[in-house]
Short mmCIF file of C-alpha atoms in Angstrom, two decimals:
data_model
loop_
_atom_site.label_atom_id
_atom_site.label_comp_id
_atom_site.label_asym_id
_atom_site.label_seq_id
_atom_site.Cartn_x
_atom_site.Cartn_y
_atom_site.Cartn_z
CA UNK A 15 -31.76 -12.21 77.39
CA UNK A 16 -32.56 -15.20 76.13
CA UNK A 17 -31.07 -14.79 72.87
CA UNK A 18 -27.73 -14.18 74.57
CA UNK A 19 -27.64 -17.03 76.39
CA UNK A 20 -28.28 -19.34 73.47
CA UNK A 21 -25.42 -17.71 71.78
CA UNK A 22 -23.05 -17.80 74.27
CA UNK A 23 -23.82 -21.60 74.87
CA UNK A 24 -23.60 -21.95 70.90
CA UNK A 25 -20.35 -20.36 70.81
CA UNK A 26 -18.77 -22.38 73.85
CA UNK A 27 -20.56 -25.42 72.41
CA UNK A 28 -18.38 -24.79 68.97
CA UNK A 29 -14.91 -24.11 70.71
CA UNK A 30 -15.31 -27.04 72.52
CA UNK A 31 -16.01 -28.99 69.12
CA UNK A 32 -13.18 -27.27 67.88
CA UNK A 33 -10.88 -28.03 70.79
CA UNK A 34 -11.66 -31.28 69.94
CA UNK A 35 -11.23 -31.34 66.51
CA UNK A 36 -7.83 -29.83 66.87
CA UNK A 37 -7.22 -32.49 69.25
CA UNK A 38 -7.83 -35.22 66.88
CA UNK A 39 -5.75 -33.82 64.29
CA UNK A 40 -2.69 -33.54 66.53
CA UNK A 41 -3.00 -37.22 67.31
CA UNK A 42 -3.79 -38.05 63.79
CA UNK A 43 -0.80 -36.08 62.50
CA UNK A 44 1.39 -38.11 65.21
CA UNK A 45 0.13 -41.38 64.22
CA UNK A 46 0.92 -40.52 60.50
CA UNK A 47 4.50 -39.24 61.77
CA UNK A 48 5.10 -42.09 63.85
CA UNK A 49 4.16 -44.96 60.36
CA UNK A 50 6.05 -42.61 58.13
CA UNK A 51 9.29 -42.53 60.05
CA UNK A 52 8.70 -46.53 60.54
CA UNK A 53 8.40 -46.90 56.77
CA UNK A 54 10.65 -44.80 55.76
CA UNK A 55 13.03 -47.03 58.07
CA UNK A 56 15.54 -49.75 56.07
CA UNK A 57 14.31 -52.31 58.48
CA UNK A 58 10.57 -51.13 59.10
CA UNK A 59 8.84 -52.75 62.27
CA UNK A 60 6.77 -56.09 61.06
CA UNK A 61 3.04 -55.53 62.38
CA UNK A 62 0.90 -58.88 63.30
CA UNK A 63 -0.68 -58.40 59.96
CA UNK A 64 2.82 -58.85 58.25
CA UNK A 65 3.97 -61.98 59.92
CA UNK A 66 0.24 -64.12 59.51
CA UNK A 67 0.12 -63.14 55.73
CA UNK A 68 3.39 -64.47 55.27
CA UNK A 69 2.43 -67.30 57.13
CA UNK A 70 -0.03 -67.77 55.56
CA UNK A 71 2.25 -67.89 52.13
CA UNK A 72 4.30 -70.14 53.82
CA UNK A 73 1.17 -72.64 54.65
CA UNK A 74 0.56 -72.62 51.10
CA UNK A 75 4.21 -72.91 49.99
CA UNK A 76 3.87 -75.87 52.50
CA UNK A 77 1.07 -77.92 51.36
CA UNK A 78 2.01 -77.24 47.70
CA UNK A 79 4.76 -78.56 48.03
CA UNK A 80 4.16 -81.66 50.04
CA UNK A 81 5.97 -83.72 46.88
CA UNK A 82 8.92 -82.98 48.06
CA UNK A 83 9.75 -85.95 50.59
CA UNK A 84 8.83 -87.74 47.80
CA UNK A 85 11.04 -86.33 45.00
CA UNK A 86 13.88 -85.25 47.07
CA UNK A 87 14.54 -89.16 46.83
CA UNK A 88 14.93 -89.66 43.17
CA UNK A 89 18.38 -88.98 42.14
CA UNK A 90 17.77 -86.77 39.33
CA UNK A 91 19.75 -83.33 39.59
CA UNK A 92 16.80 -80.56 40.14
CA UNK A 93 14.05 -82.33 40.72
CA UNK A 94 12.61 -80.85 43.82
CA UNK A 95 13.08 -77.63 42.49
CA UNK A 96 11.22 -78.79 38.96
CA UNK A 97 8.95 -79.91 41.14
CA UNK A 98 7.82 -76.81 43.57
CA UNK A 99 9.49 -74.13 41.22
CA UNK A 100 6.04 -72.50 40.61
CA UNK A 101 4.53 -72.51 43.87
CA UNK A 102 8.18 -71.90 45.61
CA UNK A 103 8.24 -68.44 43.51
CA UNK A 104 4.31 -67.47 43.19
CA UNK A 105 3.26 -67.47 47.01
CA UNK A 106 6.87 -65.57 48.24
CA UNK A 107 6.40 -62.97 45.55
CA UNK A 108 2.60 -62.64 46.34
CA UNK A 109 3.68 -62.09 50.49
CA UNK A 110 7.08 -59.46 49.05
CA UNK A 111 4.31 -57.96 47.14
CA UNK A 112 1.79 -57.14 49.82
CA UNK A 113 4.42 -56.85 52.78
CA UNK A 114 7.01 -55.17 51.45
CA UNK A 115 9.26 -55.27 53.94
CA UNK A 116 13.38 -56.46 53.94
CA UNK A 117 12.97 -59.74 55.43
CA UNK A 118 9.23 -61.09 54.43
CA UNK A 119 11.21 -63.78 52.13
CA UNK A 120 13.38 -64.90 54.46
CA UNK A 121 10.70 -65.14 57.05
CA UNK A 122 8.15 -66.93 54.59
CA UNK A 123 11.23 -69.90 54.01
CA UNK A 124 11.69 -69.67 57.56
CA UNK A 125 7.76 -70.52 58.31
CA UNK A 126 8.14 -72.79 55.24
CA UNK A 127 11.53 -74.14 56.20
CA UNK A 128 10.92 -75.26 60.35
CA UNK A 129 8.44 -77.40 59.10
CA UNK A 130 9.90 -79.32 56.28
CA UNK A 131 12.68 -80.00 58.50
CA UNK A 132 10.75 -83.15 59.80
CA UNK A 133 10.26 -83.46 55.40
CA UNK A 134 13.85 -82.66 54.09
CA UNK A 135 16.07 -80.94 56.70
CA UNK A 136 18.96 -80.44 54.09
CA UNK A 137 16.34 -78.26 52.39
CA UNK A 138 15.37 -75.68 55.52
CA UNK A 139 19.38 -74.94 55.62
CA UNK A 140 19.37 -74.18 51.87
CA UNK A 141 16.28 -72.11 51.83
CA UNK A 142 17.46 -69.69 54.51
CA UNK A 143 20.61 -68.95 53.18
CA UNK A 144 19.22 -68.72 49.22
CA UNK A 145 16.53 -66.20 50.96
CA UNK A 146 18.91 -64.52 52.38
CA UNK A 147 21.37 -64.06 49.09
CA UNK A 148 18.19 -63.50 47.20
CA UNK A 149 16.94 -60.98 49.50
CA UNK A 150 20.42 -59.02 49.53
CA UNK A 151 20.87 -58.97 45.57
CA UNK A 152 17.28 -57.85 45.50
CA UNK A 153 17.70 -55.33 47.75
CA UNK A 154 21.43 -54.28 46.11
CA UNK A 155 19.85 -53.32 43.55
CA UNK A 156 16.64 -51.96 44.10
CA UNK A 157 17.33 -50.73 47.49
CA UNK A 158 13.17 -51.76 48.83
CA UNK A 159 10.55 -53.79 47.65
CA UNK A 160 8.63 -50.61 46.66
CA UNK A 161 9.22 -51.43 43.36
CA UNK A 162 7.53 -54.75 41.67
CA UNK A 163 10.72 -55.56 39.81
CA UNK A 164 12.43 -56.20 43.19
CA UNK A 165 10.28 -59.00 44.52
CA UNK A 166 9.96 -60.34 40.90
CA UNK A 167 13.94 -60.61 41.37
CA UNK A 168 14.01 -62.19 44.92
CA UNK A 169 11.16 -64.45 43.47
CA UNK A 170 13.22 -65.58 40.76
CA UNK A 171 16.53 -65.98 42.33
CA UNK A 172 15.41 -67.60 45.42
CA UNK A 173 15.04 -71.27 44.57
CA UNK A 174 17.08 -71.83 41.53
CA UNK A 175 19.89 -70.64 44.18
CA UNK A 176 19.23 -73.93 46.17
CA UNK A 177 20.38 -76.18 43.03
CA UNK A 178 24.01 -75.42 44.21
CA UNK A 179 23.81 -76.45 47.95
CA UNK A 180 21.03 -79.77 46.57
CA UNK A 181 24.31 -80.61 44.03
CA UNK A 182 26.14 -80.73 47.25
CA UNK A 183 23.86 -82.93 48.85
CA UNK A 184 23.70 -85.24 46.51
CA UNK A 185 27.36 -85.51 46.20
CA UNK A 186 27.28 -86.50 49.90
CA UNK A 187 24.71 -89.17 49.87
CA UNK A 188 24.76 -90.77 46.35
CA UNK A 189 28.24 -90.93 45.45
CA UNK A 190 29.25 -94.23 45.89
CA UNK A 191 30.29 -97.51 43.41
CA UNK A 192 28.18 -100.81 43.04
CA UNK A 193 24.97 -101.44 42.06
CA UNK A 194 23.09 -98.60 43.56
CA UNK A 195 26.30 -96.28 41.72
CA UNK A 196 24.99 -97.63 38.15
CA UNK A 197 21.43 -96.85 39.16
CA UNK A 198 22.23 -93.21 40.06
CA UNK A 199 23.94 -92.74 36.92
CA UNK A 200 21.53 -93.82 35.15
CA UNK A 201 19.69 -90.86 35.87
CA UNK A 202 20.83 -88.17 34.96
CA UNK A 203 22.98 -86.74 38.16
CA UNK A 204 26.41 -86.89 36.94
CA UNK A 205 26.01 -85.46 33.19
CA UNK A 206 26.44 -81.71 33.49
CA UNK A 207 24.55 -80.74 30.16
CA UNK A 208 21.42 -82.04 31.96
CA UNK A 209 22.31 -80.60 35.11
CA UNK A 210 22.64 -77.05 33.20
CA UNK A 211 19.49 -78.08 31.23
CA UNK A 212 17.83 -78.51 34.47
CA UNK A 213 18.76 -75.59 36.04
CA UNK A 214 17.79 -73.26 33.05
CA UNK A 215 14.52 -75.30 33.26
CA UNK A 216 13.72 -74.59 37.24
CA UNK A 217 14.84 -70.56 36.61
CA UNK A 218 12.58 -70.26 33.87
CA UNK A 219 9.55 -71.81 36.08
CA UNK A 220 10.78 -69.58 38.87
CA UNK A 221 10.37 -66.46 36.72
CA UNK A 222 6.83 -67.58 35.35
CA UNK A 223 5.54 -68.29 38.85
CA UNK A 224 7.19 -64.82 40.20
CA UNK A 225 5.55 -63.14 36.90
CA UNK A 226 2.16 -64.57 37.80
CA UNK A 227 2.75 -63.53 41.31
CA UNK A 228 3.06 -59.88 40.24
CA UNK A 229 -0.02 -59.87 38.05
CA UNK A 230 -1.75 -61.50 40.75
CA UNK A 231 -0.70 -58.93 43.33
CA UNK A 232 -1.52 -56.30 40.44
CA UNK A 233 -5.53 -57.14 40.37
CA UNK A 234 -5.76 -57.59 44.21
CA UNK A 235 -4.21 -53.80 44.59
CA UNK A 236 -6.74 -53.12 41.85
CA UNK A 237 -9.49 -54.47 43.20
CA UNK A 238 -8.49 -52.66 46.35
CA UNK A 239 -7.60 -56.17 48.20
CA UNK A 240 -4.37 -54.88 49.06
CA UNK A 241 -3.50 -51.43 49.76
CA UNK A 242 -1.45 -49.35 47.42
CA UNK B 20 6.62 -80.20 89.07
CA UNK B 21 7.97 -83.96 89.22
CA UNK B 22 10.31 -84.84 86.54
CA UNK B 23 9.91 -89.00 87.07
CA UNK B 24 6.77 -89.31 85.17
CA UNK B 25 5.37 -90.87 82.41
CA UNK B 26 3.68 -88.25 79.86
CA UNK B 27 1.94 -89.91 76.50
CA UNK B 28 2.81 -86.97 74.62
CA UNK B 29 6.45 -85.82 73.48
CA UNK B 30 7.48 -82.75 74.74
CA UNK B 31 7.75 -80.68 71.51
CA UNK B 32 10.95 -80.00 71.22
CA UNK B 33 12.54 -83.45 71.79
CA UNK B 34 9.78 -84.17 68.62
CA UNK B 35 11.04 -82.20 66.60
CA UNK B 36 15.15 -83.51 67.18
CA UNK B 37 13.55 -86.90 67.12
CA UNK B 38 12.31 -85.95 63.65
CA UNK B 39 15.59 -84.34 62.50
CA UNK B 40 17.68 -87.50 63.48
CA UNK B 41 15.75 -89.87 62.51
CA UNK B 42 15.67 -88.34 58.74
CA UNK B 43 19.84 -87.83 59.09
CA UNK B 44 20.46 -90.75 60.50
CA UNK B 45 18.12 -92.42 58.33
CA UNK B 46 19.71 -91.37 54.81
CA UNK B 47 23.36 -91.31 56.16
CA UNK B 48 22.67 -95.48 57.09
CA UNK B 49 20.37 -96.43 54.19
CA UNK B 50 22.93 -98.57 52.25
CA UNK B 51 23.23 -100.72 55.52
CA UNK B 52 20.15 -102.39 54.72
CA UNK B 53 19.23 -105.12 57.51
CA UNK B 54 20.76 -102.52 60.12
CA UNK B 55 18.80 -99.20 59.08
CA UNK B 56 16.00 -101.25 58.32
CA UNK B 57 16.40 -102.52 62.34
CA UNK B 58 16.97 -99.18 63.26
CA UNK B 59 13.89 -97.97 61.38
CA UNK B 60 11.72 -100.42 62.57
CA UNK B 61 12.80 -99.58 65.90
CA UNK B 62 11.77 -96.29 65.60
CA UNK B 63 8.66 -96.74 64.66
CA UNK B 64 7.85 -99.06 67.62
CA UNK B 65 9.47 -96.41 69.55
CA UNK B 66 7.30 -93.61 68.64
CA UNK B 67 4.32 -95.59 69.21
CA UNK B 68 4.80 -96.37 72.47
CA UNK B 69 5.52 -92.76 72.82
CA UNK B 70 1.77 -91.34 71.80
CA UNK B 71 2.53 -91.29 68.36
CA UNK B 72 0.92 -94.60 67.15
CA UNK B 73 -2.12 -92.56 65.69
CA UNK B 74 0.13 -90.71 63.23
CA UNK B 75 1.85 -93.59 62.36
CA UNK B 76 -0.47 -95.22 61.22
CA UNK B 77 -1.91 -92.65 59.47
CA UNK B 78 0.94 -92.58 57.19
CA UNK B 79 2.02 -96.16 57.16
CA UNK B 80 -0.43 -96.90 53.61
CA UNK B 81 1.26 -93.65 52.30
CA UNK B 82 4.73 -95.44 52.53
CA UNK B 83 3.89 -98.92 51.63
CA UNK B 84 2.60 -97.35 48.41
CA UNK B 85 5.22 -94.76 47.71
CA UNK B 86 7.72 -97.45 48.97
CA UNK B 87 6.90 -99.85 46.59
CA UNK B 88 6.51 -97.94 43.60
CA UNK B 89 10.68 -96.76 44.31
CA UNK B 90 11.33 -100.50 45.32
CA UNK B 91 9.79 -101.15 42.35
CA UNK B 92 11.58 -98.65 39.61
CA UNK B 93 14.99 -99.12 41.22
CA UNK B 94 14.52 -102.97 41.15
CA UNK B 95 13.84 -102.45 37.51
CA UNK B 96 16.63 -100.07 36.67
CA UNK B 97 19.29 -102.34 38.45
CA UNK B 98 18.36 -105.60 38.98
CA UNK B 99 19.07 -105.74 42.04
CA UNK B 100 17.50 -106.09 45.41
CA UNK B 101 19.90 -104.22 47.44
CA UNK B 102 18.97 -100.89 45.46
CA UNK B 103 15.36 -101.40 46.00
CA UNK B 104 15.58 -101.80 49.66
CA UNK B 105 18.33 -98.98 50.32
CA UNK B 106 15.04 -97.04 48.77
CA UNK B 107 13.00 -98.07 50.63
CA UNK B 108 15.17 -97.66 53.88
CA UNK B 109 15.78 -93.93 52.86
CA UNK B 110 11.33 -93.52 52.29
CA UNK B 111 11.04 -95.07 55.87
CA UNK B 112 13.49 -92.86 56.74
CA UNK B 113 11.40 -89.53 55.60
CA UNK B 114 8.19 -90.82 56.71
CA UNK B 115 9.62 -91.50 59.45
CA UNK B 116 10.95 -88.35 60.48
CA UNK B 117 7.11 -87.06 59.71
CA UNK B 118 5.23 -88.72 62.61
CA UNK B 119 6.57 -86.77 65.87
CA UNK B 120 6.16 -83.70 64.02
CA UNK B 121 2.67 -85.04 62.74
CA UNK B 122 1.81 -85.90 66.47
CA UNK B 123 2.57 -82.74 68.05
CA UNK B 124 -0.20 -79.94 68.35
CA UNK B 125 0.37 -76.85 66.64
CA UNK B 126 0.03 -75.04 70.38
CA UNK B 127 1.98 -77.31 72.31
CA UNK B 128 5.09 -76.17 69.89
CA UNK B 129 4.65 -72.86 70.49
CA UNK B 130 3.89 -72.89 74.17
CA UNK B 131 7.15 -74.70 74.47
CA UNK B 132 8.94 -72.00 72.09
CA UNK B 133 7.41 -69.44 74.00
CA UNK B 134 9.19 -71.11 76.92
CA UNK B 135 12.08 -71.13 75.52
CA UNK B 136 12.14 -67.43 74.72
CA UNK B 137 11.87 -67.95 71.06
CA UNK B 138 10.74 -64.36 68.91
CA UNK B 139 7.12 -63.99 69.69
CA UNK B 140 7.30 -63.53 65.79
CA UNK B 141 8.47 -66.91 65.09
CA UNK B 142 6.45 -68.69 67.42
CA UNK B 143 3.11 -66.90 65.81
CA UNK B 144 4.50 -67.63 62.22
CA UNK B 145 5.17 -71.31 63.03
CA UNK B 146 1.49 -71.50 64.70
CA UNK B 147 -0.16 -70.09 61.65
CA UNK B 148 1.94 -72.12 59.23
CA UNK B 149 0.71 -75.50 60.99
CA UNK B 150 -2.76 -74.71 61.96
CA UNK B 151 -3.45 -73.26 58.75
CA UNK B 152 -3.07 -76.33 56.44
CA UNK B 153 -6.69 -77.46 56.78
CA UNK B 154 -8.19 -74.16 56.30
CA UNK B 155 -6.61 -74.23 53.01
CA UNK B 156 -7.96 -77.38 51.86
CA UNK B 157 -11.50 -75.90 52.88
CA UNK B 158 -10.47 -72.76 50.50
CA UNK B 159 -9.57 -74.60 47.78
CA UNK B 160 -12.82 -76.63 47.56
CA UNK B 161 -14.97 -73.64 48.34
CA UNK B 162 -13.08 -72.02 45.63
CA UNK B 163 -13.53 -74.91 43.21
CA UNK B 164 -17.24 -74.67 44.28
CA UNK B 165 -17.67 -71.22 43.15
CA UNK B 166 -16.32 -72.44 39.78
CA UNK B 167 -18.70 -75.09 39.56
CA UNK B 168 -21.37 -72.84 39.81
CA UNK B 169 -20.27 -70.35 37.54
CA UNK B 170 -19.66 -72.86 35.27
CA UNK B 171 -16.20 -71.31 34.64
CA UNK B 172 -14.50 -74.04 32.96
CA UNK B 173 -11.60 -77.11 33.43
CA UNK B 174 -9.07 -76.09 35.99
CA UNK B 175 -6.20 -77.64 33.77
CA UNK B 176 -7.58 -74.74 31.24
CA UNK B 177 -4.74 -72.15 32.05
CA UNK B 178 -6.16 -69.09 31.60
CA UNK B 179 -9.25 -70.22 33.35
CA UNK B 180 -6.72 -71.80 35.95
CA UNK B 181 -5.24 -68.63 36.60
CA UNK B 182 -8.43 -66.01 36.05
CA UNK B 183 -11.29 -68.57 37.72
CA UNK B 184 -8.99 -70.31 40.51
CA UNK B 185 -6.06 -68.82 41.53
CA UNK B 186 -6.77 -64.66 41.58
CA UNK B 187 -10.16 -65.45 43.57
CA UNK B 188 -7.73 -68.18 45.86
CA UNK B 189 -5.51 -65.26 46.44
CA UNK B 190 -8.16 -62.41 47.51
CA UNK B 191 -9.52 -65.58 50.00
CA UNK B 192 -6.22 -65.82 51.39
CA UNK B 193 -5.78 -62.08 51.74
CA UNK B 194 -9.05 -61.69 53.59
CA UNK B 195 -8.55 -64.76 56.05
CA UNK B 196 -4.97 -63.79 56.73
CA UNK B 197 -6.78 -60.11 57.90
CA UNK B 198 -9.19 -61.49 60.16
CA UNK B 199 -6.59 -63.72 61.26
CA UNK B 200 -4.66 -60.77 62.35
CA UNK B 201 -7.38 -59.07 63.90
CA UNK B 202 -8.15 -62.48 65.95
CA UNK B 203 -4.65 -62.73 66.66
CA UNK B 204 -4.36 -58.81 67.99
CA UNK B 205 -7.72 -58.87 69.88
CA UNK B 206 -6.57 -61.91 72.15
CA UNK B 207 -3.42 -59.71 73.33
CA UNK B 208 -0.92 -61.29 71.00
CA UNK B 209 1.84 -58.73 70.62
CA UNK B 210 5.35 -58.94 68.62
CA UNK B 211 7.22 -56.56 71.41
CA UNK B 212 9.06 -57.32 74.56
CA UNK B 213 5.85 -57.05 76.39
CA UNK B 214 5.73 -59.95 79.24
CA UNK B 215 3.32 -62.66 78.97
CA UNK B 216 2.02 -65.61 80.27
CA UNK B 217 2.46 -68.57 79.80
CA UNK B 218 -0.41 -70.95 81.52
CA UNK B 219 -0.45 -74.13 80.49
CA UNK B 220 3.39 -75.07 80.45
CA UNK B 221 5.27 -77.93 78.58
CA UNK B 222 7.77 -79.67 80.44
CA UNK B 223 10.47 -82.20 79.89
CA UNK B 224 10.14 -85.07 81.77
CA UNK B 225 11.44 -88.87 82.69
CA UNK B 226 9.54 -90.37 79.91
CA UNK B 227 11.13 -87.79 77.25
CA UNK B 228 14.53 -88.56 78.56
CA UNK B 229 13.98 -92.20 78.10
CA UNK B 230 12.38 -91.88 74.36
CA UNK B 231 15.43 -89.68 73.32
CA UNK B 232 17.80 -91.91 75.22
CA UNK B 233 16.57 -94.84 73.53
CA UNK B 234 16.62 -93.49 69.99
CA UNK B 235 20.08 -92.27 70.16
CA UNK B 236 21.39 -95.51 72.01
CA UNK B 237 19.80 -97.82 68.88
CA UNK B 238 21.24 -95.19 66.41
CA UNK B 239 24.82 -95.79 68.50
CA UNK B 240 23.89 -99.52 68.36
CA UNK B 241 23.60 -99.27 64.38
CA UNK B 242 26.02 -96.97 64.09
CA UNK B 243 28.90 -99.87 65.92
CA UNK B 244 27.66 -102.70 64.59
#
């Protein structure tokens, strides 16, 4: 009599388990359904974690690259982006890297960009549109940022593309005769060998700081920092 | 809530178009030396009577310095005075254009985006961005710290540089920025359309009128003369 009992309350006490069991698997298999249709999306949905890494990137980009009031003065063609060419392409590509989302560039120059506007408001305009022509050619090509060779691409392209729309700039506020004229060309803003010289110079830094951004990324997946 | 008040902080967002025409207005007028340098000067006595004294004159040494050094080389490289001084119009300029951003708190800006409607995105990335700087400064030392005591070798070593500082600086940032989150996520901050509240509001009032009024009307002043 007793025996029975036990067994029955055994057996109802493991279908309930397994009611619950099945239970959790349903919602598990719905939570997995719902991330895989969001990633599998062209534009997948940022999560908080997203946006304060690449804040976070864009903090450092920031403080890195507090020269730049300072340089962005000098009348040399490129030398801002001489100047923050390595940390202006290692901290976006380490963000792409771990986000890897269309868009995390052009948000992280967007972080990076509202606040240098009280810095060097010529260069928050430039940023977001080279983010977003770097972003698109990255994406072109490589269709995501599942693959390393696209952010080392966006990485590369992104800041170099601002020499352009700087050129512009300068055209706007140093060309003028006199004194001040002599003492611009002195420098080396109007010779276009040194302008192409330059430019080679800042692409080459770009892709060295986006290369180190990979192999950094690399060790923090391995290390199991971020996920793979 | 009364408009004709006095408030000793800027509203945010007339800080931040303060700082934006300042810097334009600043560089476009440079090469009018006595004028810009009127209109600078100005500015700055403008700003301070406006609560931002305390950032001003946290970066005035930084300008004299950098100022003089550029006052310096151009004076050198021309010979003339007029180059120096259109330098070191277009430095005041860009220091400047620092101080109302300097003076504004981090949460005022976004409460006053948030106002505004702004993506909650934005606002939360802009937060980070500016509250963050001083963390990083503490990373970086405790970072340099752990060096020290591993006796890993000269930063300026590159392979140390990149082994010793920068992948351990990385892993830092990754785990901050994921606490960070979590903080963020377990106060209620969402990137939706959910509603929310805003409780301590920023308004525009008489005082920001009258600092905008008078930087534009000395900017129109310079601009005639």
């Amino acid at each position: 009599m007793v025996d029975d009992e036990t067994q029955s309350l055994a057996e109802s006490l493991i279908l309930h388990t397994e009611e619950i069991r099945k239970a959790i698997s349903e919602k598990e298999a719905a939570v997995s359904m719902k991330n895989e249709t969001e990633e599998s999306r062209i534009f997948p949905v940022y999560r908080i974690k997203d946006i304060v890494f690449l804040a976070v990137m864009a903090a450092c980009m920031l403080v890195t690259g507090a020269v730049m009031p300072l340089v962005g003065q000098i009348p040399i063609f490129g030398i801002i982006q001489l100047a923050l060419a390595l940390q202006f392409s290692l901290f976006p590509v380490i963000g792409m890297m771990k986000v890897r989302k269309p868009g995390a560039l052009l948000f992280t120059a967007f972080c990076c960009g509202a606040l240098l506007i009280f810095m060097n408001t010529v260069m928050f305009v430039c940023m977001l549109i080279c983010a977003v022509i770097a972003e698109g050619a990255a994406l072109l090509i490589f269709r995501s940022y599942r693959k390393d060779g696209a952010c080392l691409l966006a990485g590369t392209v992104f800041f170099p593309m601002t020499l352009p729309f700087l050129y512009l700039y300068y055209r706007f506020f140093y060309s003028w005769s006199g004194s001040e004229g002599k003492a611009v060309s002195a420098f080396l803003g109007s010779s276009p060998s040194a302008a192409i010289g330059m430019s080679i110079a800042v692409t080459a830094l770009c892709f060295f700081g986006s290369l180190i951004g990979v192999l950094i990324s690399r060790e923090l997946k391995k290390s199991g920092v971020i996920k793979k | 809530m009364n408009f004709f008040r006095f408030n000793r902080k800027l509203y945010p967002t007339a800080a931040l178009f303060a700082g934006v025409f300042i810097i334009i207005f600043g560089l476009a007028e440079a090469k009018n030396l006595t004028l810009c340098s009127a209109f600078l000067g100005f500015s700055l006595i403008w700003l301070m009577i406006f609560g931002c004294s305390a950032a001003a004159m946290r970066i005035f040494p930084f300008y004299l310095a950098v100022a003089l050094i550029f006052f310096g080389i151009f004076y050198a490289a021309t010979g003339s005075f007029e180059a120096g001084h259109a330098m070191a119009n277009r430095f005041a300029a860009v220091f400047l254009a620092v101080v109302p951003g300097m003076a504004t708190e981090p949460v005022r800006m976004t409460r006053a985006l948030s106002q505004m409607r702004a993506p909650r995105s934005a606002t939360l990335g802009i937060l980070i961005a500016m509250s963050f700087m001083p963390l990083l400064k503490t990373e970086i030392k405790r970072v340099r710290e752990a060096m020290k005591t591993r006796n890993a070798g000269s930063v300026l070593n590159p392979p140390v540089f990149y082994r010793a500082f920068l992948v351990p600086f990385a892993m830092r940032l990754v785990s901050v920025s994921d606490t960070l989150a979590l903080s963020v996520e377990t106060r209620g901050f969402t990137i939706g359309k959910e509603p929310y509240t805003i409780y301590k509001k920023e308004n525009f009032v008489f005082s920001d009128f009258l600092f905008l009024f008078g930087l534009t009307a000395s900017a129109a002043v310079t601009a005639v003369l």
